[in-house]
XYZ file of C-alpha atoms in Angstrom:
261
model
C -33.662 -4.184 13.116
C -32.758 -2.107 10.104
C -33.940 -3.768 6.524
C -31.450 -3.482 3.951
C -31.961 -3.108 0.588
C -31.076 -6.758 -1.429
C -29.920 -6.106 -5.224
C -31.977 -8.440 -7.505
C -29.047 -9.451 -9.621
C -27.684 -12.608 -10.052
C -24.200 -12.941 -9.056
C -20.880 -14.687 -11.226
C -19.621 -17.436 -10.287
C -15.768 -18.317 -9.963
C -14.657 -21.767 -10.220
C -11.354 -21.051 -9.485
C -12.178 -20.026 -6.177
C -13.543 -23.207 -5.140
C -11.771 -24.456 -2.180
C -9.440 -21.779 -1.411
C -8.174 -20.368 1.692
C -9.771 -17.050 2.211
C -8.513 -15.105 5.433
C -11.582 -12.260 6.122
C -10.908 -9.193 8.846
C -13.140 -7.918 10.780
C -16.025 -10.461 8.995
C -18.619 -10.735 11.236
C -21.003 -7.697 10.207
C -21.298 -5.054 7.755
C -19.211 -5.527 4.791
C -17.275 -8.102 6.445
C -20.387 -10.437 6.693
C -21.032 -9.972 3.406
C -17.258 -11.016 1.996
C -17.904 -14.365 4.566
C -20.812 -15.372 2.676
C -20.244 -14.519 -1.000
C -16.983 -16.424 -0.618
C -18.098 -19.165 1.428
C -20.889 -19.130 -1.433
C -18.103 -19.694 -3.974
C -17.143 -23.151 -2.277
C -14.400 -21.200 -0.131
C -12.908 -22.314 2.753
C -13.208 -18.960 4.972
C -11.275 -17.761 8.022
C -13.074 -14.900 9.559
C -11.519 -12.873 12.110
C -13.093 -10.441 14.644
C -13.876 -9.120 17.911
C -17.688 -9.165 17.905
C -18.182 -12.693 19.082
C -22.280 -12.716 18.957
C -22.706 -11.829 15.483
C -19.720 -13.863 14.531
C -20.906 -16.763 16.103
C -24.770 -15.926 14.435
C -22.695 -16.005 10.571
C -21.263 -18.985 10.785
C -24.542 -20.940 12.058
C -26.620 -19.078 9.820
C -24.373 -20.619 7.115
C -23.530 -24.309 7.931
C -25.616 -26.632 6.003
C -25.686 -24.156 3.065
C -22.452 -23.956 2.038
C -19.926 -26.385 0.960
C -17.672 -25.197 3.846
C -18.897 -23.928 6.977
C -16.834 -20.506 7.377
C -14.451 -20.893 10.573
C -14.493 -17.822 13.040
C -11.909 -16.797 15.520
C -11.679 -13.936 17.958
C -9.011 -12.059 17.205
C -7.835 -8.056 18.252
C -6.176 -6.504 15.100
C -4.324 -4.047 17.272
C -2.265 -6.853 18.756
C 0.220 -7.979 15.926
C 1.014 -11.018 18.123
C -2.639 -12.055 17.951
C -2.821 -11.761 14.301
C 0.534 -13.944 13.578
C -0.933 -16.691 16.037
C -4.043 -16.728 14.492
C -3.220 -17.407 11.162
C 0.238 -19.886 11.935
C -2.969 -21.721 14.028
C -4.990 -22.033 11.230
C -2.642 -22.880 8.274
C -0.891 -25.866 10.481
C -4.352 -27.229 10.437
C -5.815 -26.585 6.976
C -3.093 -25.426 4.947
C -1.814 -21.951 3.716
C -4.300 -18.616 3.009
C -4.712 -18.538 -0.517
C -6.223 -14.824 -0.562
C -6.528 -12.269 2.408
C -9.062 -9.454 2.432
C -7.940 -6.675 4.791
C -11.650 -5.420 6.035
C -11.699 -4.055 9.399
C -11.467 -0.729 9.897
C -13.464 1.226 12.068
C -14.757 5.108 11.432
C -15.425 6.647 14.723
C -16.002 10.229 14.189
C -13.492 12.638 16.056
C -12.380 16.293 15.457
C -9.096 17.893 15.249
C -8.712 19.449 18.897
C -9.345 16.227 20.713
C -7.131 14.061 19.165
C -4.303 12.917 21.409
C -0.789 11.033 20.784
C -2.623 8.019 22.339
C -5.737 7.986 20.318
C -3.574 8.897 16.991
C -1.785 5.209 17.588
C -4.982 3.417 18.255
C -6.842 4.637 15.100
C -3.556 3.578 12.888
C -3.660 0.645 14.583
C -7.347 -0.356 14.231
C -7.690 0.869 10.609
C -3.946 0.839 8.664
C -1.308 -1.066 10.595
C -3.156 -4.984 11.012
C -3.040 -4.607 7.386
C 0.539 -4.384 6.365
C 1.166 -7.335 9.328
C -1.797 -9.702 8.203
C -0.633 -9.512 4.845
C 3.401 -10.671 6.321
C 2.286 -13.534 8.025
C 0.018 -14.442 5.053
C 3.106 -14.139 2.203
C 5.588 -17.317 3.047
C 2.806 -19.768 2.792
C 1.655 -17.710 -0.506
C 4.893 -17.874 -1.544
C 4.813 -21.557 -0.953
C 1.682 -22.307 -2.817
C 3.331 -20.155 -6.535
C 0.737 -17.010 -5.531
C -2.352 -15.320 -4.120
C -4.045 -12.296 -3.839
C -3.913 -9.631 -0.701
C -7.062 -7.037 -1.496
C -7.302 -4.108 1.084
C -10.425 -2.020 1.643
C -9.734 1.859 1.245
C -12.167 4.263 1.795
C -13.973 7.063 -0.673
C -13.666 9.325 2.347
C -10.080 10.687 1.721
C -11.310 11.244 -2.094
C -14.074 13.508 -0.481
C -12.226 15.236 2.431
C -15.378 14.588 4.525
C -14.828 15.708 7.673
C -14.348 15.047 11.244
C -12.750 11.887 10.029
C -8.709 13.250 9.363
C -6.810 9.661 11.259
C -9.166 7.512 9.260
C -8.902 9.315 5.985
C -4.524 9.656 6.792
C -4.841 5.712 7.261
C -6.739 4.959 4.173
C -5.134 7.118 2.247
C -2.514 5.361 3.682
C -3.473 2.171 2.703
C -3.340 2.964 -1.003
C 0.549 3.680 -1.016
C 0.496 0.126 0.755
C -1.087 -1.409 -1.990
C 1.060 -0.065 -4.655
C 3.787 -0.711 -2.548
C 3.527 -4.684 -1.987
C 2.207 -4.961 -5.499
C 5.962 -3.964 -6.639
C 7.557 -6.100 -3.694
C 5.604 -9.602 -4.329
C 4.789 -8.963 -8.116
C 8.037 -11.434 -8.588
C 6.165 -14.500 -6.474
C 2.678 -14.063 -8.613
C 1.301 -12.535 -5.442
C -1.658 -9.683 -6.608
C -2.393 -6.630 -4.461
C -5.265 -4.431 -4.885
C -7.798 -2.084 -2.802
C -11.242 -2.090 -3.057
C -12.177 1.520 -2.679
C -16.102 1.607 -1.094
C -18.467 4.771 -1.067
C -21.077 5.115 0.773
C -22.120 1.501 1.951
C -26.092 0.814 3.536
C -24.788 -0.852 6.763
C -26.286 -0.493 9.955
C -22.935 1.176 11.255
C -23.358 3.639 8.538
C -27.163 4.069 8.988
C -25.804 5.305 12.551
C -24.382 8.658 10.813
C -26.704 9.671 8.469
C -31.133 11.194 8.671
C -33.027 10.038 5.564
C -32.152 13.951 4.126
C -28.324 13.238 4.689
C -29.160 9.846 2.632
C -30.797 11.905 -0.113
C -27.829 13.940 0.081
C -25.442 11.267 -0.968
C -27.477 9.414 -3.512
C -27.883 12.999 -5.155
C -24.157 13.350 -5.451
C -23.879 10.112 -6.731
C -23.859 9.355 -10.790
C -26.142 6.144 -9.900
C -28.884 6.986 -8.342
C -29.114 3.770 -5.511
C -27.914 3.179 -2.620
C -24.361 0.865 -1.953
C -25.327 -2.618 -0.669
C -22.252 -4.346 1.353
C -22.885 -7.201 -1.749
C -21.915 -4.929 -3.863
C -18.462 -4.480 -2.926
C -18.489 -8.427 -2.123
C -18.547 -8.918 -5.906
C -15.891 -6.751 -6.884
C -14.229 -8.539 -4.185
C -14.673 -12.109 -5.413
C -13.721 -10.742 -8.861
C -10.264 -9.448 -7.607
C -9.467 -12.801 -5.810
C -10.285 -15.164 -8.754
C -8.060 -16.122 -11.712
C -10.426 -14.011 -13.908
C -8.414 -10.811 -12.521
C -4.850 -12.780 -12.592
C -3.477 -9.555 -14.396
C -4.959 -6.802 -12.199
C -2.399 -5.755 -9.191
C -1.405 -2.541 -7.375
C -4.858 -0.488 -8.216
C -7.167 0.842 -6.515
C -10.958 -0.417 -7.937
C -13.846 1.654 -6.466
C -17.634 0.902 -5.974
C -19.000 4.634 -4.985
C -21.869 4.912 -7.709
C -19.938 7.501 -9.192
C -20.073 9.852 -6.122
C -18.733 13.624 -6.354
């Protein structure tokens, strides 16, 4: 198994994050994982949503007993809207309405130009832009309900870059920015925040997948900060952006790339 880096700082802590509803996509590795436990580690009461039943199932007994609320995982396919809408009308008859929703999953398969088809160019939008916008209107009525909350949705440094081999999942992310800004505007009036959390180059083992320890040097030499991203790291910004400490910050786009160029 691939040993990750752990940063050495110690973390803020939000109180008014204690207890709320946190709905998580795609939590049960990488990043994901990380936004589970640094929210569950706030006194949270996390959803997680996923399709990787071992590892989700490994997160949530790996944290019962150590947090005040044992996170709650359910399977769930982001390409079916259906799904998603069921999911979360499920959980907030039983435990009330999402107080903040962190639009995660995404996946970056690799894939060139030439072998993209009309099929494949529906699946990618749907894996990595459209689950946001329709996560984010089943979570708003109860939202609404509750006087606020806060929708954050993960963009992507890649678009910024123009890396390649990556055009539908730099055309979604990039798309996901203009969704931002645009429910920002639209729930501003109900005291409902939207922001996106724009990662760089983040030490998963998915990412590990891509890149030989030169292509790593590569990166970190581009970057201003000379480390490499840990998934806590955009965790933080993450619990930052859902507390009441950032009640003023909507319709941005906040980035933790080290500064990379």
């Amino acid at each position: 198994m691939l040993k990750l880096k752990t940063p050495t700082a110690v973390r803020a802590v939000y109180p008014s994050l204690t207890d709320k509803h946190v709905l998580v996509t795609g939590g049960g590795a990488g990043i994901g994982e990380a936004l589970v436990e640094a929210f569950a580690r706030q006194g949270a009461r996390v959803l997680f949503i996923d399709i990787l039943d071992s590892p989700s199932h490994d997160l949530v007994e790996r944290l019962s007993g150590d947090v005040a609320h044992a996170p709650l995982y359910r399977y769930c396919d982001l390409r079916d809207i259906e799904a998603i809408r069921q999911t979360i009308a499920e959980v907030e008859r039983e435990q009330g309405a999402i107080d903040i929703l962190v639009n995660n999953a995404a996946n970056d398969d690799r894939h060139s130009i030439d072998d993209i088809t009309p099929e494949y160019w529906d699946d990618r939008i749907a894996v990595n832009l459209r689950h946001q916008f329709f996560a984010a209107q089943a979570v708003v009525p109860g939202m609404r309900r509750s006087g606020g909350g806060a929708i954050i949705n993960l963009g992507s440094i890649s678009w910024h870059l123009a890396l390649a081999d990556l055009v539908l999942y730099q055309t979604a992310k990039a798309g996901i920015e203009g969704l931002t800004r645009a429910l920002a505007r639209d729930l501003g009036p109900d005291n409902i925040r939207v922001n996106t959390i724009v990662p760089g180059n983040v030490q998963t083992p998915r990412q590990m997948q891509w890149y030989t320890p030169e292509g790593e040097k590569e990166i970190v030499a581009a970057q201003c900060l000379k480390d490499r991203i840990q998934p806590d790291d955009v965790a933080a910004l993450a619990l930052f952006l859902a507390s009441d400490d950032a009640r003023m910050c909507t319709g941005h786009e906040y980035f933790v790339d080290a500064g990379w160029r």
